[in-house]
Coordinates of N, CA and C in Angstrom, one line a residue:
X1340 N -27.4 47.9 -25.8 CA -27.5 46.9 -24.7 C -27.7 45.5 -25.3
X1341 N -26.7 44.7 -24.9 CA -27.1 43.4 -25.3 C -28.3 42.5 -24.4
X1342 N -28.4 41.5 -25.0 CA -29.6 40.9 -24.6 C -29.3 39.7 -23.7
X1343 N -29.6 38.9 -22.5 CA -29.2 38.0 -22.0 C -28.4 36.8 -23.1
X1344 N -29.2 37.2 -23.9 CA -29.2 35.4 -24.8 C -27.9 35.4 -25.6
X1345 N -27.5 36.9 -25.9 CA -26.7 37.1 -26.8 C -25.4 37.3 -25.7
X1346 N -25.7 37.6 -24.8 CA -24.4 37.8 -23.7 C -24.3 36.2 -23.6
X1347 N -24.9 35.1 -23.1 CA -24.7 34.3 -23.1 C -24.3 33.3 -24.1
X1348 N -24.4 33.5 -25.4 CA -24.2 33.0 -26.9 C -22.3 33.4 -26.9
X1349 N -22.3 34.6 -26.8 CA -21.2 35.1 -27.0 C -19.6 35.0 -26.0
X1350 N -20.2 34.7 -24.9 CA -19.4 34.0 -23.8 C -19.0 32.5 -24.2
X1351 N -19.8 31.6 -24.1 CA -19.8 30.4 -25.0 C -18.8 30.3 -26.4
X1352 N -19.5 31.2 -27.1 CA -18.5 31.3 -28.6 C -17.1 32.1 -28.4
X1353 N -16.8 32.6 -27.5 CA -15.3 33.4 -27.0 C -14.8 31.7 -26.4
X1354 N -15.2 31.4 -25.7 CA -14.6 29.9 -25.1 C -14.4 29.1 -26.0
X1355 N -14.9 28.9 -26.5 CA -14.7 27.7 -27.8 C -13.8 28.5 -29.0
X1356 N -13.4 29.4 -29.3 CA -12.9 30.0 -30.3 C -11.2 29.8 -29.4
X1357 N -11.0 29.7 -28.3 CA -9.6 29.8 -27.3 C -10.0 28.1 -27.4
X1358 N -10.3 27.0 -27.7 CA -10.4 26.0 -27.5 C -10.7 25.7 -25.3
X1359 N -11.3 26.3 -24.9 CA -11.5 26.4 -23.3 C -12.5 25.0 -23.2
X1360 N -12.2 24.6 -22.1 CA -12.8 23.1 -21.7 C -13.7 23.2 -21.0
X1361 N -13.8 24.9 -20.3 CA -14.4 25.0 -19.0 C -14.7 26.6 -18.9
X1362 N -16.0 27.3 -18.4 CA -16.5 28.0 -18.3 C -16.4 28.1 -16.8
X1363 N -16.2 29.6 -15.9 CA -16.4 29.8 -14.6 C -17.0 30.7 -14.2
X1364 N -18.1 30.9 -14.1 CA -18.7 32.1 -13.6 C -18.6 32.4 -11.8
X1365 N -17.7 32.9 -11.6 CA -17.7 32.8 -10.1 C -18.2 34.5 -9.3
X1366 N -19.5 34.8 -8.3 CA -19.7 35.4 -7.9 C -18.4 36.1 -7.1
X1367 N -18.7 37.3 -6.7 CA -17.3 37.6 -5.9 C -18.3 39.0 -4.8
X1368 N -17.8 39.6 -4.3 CA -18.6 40.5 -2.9 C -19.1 41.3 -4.0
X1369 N -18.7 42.2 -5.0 CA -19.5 43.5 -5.4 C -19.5 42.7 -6.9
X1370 N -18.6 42.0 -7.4 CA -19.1 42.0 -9.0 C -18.7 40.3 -9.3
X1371 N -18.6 39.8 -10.2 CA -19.0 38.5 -10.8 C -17.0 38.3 -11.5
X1372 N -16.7 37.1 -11.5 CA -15.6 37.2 -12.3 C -15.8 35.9 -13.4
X1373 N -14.9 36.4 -14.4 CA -15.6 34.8 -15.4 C -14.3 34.7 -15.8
X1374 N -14.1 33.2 -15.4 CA -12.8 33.0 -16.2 C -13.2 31.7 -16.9
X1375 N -12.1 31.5 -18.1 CA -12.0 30.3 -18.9 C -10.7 29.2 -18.8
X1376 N -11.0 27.9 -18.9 CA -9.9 27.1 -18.4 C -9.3 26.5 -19.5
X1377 N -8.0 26.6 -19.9 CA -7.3 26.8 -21.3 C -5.9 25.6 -21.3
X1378 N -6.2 24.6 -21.3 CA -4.8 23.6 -21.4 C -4.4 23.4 -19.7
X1379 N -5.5 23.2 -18.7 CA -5.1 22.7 -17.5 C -5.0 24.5 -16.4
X1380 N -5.3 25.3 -17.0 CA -5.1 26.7 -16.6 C -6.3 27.9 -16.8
X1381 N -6.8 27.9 -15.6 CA -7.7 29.0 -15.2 C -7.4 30.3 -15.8
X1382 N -7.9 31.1 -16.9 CA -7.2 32.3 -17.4 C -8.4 33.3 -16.9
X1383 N -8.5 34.4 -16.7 CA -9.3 35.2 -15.9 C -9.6 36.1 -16.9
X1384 N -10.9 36.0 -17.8 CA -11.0 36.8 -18.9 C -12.0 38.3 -18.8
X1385 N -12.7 38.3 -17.6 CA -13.3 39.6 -17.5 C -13.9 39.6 -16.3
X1386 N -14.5 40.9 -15.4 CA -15.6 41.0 -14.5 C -16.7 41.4 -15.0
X1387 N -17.7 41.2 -14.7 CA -18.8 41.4 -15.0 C -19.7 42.0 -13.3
X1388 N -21.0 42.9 -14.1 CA -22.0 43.1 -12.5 C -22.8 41.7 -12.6
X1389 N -22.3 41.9 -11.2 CA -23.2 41.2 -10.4 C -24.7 40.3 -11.2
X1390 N -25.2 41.6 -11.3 CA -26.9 41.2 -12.0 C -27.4 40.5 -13.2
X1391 N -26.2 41.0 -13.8 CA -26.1 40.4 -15.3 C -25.2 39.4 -15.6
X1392 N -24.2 38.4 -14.8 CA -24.1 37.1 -14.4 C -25.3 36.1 -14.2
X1393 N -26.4 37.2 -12.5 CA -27.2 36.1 -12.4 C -27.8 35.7 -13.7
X1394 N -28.4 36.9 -14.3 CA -29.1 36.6 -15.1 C -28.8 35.7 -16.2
X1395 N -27.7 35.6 -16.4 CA -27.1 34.6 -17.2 C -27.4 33.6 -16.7
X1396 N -26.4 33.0 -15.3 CA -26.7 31.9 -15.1 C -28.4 31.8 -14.8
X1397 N -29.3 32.2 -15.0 CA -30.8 31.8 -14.7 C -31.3 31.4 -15.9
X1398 N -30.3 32.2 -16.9 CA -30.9 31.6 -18.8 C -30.9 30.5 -18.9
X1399 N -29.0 29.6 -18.5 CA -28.4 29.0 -19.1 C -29.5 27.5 -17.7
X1400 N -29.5 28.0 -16.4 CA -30.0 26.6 -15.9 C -32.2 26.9 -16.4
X1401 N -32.5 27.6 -16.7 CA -33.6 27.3 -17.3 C -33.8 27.0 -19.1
X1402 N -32.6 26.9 -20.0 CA -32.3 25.9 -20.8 C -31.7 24.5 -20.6
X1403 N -31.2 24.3 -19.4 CA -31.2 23.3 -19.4 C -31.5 22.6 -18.4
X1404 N -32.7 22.9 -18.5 CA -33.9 22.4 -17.7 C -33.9 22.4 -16.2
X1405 N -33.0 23.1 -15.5 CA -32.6 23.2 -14.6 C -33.8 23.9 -13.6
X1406 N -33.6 24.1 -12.0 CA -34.9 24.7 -11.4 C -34.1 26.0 -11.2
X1407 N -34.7 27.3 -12.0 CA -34.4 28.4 -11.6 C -34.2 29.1 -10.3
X1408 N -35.1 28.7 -9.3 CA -35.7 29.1 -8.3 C -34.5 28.6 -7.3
X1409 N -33.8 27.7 -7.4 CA -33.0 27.1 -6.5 C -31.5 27.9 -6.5
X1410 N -31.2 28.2 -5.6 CA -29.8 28.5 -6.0 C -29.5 28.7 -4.3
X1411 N -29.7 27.3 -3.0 CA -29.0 27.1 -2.2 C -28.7 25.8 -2.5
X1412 N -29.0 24.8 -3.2 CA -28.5 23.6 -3.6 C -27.5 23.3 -4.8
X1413 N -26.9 22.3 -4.9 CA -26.1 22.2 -5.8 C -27.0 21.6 -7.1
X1414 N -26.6 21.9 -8.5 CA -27.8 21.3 -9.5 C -27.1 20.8 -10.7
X1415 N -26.8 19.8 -11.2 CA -26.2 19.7 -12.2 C -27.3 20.0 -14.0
X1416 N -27.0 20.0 -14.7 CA -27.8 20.0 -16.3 C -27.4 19.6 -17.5
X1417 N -27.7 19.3 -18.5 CA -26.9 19.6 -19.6 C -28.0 20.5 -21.1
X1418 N -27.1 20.8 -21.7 CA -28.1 21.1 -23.0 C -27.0 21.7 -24.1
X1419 N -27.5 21.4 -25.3 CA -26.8 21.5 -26.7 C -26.9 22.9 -27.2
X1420 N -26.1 23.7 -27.5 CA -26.2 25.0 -28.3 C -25.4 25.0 -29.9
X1421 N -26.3 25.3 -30.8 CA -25.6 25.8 -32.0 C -25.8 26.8 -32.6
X1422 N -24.7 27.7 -32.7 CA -25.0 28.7 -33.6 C -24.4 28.8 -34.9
X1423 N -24.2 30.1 -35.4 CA -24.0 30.0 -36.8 C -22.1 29.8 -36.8
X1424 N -21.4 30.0 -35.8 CA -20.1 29.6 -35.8 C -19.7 27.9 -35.2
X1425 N -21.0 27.7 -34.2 CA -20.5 26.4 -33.6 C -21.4 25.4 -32.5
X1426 N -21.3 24.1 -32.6 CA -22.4 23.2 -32.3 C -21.5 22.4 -30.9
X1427 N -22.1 22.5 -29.9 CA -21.5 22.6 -28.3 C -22.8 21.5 -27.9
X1428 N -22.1 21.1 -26.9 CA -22.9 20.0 -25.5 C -22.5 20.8 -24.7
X1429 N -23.2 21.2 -23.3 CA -22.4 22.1 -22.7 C -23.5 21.4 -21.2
X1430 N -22.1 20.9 -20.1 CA -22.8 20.1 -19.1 C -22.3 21.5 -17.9
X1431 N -23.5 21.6 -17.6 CA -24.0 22.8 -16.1 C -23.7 22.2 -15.0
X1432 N -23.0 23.1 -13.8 CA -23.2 22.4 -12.2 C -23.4 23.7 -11.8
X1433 N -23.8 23.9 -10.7 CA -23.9 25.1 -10.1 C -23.9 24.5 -8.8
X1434 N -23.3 26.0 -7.9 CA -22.6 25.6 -6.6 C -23.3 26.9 -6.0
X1435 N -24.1 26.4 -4.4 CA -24.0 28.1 -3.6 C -22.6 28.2 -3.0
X1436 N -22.8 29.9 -2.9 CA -21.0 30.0 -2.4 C -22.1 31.1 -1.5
X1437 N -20.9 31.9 -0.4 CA -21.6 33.6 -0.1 C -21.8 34.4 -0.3
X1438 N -21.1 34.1 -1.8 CA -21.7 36.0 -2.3 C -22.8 35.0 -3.9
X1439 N -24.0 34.3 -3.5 CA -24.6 34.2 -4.4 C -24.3 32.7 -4.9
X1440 N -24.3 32.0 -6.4 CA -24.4 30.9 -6.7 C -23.6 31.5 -8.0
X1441 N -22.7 29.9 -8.0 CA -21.4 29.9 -9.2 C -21.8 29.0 -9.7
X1442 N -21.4 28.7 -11.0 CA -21.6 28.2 -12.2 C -20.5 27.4 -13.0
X1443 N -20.0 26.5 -13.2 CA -19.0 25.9 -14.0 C -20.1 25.6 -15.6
X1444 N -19.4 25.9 -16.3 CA -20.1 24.8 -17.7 C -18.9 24.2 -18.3
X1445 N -18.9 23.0 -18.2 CA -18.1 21.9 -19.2 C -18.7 22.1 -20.4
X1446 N -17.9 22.5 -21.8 CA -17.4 22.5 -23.0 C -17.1 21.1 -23.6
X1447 N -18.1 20.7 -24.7 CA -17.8 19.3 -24.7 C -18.2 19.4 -26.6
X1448 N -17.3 19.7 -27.7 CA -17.6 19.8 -28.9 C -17.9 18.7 -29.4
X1449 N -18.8 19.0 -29.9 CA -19.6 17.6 -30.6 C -18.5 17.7 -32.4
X1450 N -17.7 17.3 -32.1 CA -16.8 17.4 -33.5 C -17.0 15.3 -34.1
X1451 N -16.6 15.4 -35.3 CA -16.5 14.1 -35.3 C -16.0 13.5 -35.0
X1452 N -16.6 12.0 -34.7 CA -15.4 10.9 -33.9 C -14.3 10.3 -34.6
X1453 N -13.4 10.4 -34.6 CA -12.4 9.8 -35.4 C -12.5 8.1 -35.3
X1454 N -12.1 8.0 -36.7 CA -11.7 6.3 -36.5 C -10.8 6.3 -35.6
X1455 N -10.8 4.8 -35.0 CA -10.1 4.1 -34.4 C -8.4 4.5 -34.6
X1456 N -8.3 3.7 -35.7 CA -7.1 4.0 -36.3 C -6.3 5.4 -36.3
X1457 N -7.3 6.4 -36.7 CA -6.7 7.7 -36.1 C -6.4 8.1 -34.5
X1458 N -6.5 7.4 -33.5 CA -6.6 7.6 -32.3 C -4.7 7.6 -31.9
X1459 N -4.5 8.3 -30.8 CA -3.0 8.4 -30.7 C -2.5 7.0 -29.5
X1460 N -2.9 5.8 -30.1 CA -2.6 4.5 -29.7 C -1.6 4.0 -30.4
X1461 N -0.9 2.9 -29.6 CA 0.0 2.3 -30.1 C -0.8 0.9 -30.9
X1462 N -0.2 0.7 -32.2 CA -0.8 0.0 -32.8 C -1.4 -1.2 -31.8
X1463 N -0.2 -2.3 -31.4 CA -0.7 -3.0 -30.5 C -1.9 -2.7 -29.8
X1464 N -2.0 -2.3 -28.9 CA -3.1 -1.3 -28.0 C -4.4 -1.4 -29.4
X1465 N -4.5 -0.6 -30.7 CA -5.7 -0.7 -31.3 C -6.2 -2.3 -31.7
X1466 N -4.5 -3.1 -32.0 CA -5.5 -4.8 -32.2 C -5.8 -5.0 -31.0
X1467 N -5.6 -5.1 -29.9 CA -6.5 -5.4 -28.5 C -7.9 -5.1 -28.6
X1468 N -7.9 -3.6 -28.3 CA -9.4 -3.6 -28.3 C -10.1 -3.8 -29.4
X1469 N -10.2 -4.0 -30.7 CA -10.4 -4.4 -31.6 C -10.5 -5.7 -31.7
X1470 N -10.0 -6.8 -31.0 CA -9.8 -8.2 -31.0 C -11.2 -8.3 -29.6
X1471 N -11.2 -7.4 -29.0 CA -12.0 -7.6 -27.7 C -13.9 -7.6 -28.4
X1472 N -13.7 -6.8 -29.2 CA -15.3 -6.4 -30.3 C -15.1 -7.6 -30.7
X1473 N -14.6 -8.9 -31.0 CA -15.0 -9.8 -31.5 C -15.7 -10.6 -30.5
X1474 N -15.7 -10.5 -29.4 CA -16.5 -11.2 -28.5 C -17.9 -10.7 -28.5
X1475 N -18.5 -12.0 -28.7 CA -20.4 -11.7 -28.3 C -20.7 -10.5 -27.3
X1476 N -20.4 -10.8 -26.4 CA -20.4 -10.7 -24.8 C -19.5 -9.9 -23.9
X1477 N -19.8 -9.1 -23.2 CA -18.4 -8.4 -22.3 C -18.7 -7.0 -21.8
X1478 N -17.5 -6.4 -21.4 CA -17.9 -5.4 -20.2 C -16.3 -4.9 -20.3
X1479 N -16.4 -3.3 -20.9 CA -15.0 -2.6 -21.2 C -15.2 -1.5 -20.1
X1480 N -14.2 -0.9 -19.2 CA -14.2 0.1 -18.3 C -13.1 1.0 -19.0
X1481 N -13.3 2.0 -19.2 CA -12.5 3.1 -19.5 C -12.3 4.2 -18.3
X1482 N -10.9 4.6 -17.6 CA -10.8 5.2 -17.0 C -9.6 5.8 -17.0
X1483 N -9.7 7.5 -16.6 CA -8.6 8.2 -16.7 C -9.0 9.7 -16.2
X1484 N -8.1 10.8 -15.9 CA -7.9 12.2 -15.5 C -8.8 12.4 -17.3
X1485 N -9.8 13.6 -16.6 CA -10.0 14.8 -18.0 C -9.3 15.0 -18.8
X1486 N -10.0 14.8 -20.2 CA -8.6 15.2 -21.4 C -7.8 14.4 -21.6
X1487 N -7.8 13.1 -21.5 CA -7.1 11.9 -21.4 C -7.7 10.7 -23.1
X1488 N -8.9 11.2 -23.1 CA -9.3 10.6 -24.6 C -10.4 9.5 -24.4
X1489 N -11.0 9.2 -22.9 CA -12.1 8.1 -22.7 C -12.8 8.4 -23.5
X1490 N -13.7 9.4 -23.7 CA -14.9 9.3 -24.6 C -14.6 9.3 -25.6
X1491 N -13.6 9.6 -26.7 CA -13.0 9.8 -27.5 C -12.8 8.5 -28.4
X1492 N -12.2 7.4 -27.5 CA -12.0 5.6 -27.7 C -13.4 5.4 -27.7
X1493 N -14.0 5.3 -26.5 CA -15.4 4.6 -26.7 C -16.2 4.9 -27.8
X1494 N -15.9 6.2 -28.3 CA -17.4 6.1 -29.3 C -16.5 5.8 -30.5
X1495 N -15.4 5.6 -30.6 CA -14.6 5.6 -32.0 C -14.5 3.6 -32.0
X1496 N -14.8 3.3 -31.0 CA -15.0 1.8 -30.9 C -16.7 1.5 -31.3
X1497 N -17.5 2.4 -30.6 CA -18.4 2.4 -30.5 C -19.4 2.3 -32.3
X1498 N -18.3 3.2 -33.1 CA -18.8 3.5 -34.5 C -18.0 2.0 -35.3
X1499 N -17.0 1.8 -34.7 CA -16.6 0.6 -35.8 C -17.3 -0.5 -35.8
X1500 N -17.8 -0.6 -34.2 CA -18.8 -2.2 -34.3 C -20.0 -1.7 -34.6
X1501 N -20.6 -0.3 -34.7 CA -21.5 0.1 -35.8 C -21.5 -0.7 -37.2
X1502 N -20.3 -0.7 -37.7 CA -19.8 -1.2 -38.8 C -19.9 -2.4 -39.3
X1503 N -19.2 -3.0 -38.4 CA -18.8 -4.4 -38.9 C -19.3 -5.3 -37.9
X1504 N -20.5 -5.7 -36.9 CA -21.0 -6.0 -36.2 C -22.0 -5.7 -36.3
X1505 N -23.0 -6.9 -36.3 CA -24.7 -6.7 -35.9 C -25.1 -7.2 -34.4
X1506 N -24.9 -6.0 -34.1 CA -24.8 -6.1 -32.1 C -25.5 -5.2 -31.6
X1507 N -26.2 -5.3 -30.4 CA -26.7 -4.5 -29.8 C -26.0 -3.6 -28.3
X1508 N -25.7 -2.7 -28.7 CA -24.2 -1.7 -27.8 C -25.2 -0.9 -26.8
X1509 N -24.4 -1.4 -25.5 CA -24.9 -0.5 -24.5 C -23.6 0.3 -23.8
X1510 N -24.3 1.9 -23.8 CA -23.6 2.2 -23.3 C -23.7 3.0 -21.4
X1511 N -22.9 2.9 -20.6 CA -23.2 3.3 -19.2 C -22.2 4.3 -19.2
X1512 N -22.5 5.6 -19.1 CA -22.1 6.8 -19.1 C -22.8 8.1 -18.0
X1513 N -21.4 8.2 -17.0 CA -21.9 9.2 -16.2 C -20.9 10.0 -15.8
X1514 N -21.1 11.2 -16.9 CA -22.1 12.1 -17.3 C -22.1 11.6 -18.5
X1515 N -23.1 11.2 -19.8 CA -22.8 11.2 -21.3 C -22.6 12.6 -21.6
X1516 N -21.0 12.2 -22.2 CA -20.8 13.6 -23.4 C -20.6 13.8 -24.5
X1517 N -21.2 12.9 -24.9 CA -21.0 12.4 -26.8 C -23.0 11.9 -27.1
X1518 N -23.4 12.3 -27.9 CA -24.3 11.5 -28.4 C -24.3 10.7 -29.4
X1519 N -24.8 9.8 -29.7 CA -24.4 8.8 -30.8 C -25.6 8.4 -31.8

């Protein structure tokens, strides 16, 4: 018999090994379904009972600091897992439904940030915002559909005026899914 921690380790490390963005634990009337979300696509990878879902999801929202006890409200969380194959940010919502309380976990690999220059921009487009870091002063909004590359730019902007700038960088992020 596996152990909560290891059922839940190993769900996690099956998603990230399929490169999955997204985690679904969805109750259903007699058993639990989990599927993973793979290039814009819901793939339906197993059922599970009932009991040993909750228990999961009761692991994963009392790691991330979540209120166990709650499960008619909606709760969001986050918290960081690494194991010996892989180092994850992994941002929690939980939903009540009827047959019990569902669970999304966003998959957020803490891989390195690429330079700038590696980013899939048109040159043009990199001297802009690059010419924009020369200003003291200012206020950049990044917006776009998931998987589009926002967080991706920002912190890769974020590391170069690391660099070559003695500035004080703020950043306003909701949800932050990068730490810096």
């Amino acid at each position: 018999m596996h152990t909560i921690e290891q059922l839940s380790e190993r769900l996690i490390e099956e998603a990230c090994a399929i490169r999955a963005s997204d985690i679904h634990i969805v109750p259903k009337e007699h058993d639990t379904l989990i599927q993973f979300r793979v290039d814009d696509d819901l793939i339906e990878k197993r059922s599970m009972k009932k009991e040993t879902c909750e228990r999961i999801i009761s692991h994963l929202k009392f790691l991330a600091s979540m209120d166990i006890g709650e499960r008619r409200r909606t709760q969001n969380g986050a918290l960081s897992i690494s194991t010996s194959n892989i180092h994850v940010h992994l941002r929690l919502s939980t939903l009540p439904t009827i047959h019990e309380e569902s669970l999304v976990i966003r998959i957020l690999p803490q891989e390195k940030i690429p330079p700038i220059t590696q980013l899939s921009l048109f040159p043009a487009t990199t001297n802009k915002l690059l010419s924009i870091l020369n200003h003291s002063h200012g206020l950049m909004i990044f917006t776009g559909p998931t998987g589009s590359g926002k967080t991706t730019t920002l912190y890769s902007l974020i590391h170069y005026a690391k660099r070559h700038f003695n500035r004080n960088i703020i950043t306003l992020e909701d949800p932050v899914e990068t730490k810096s």
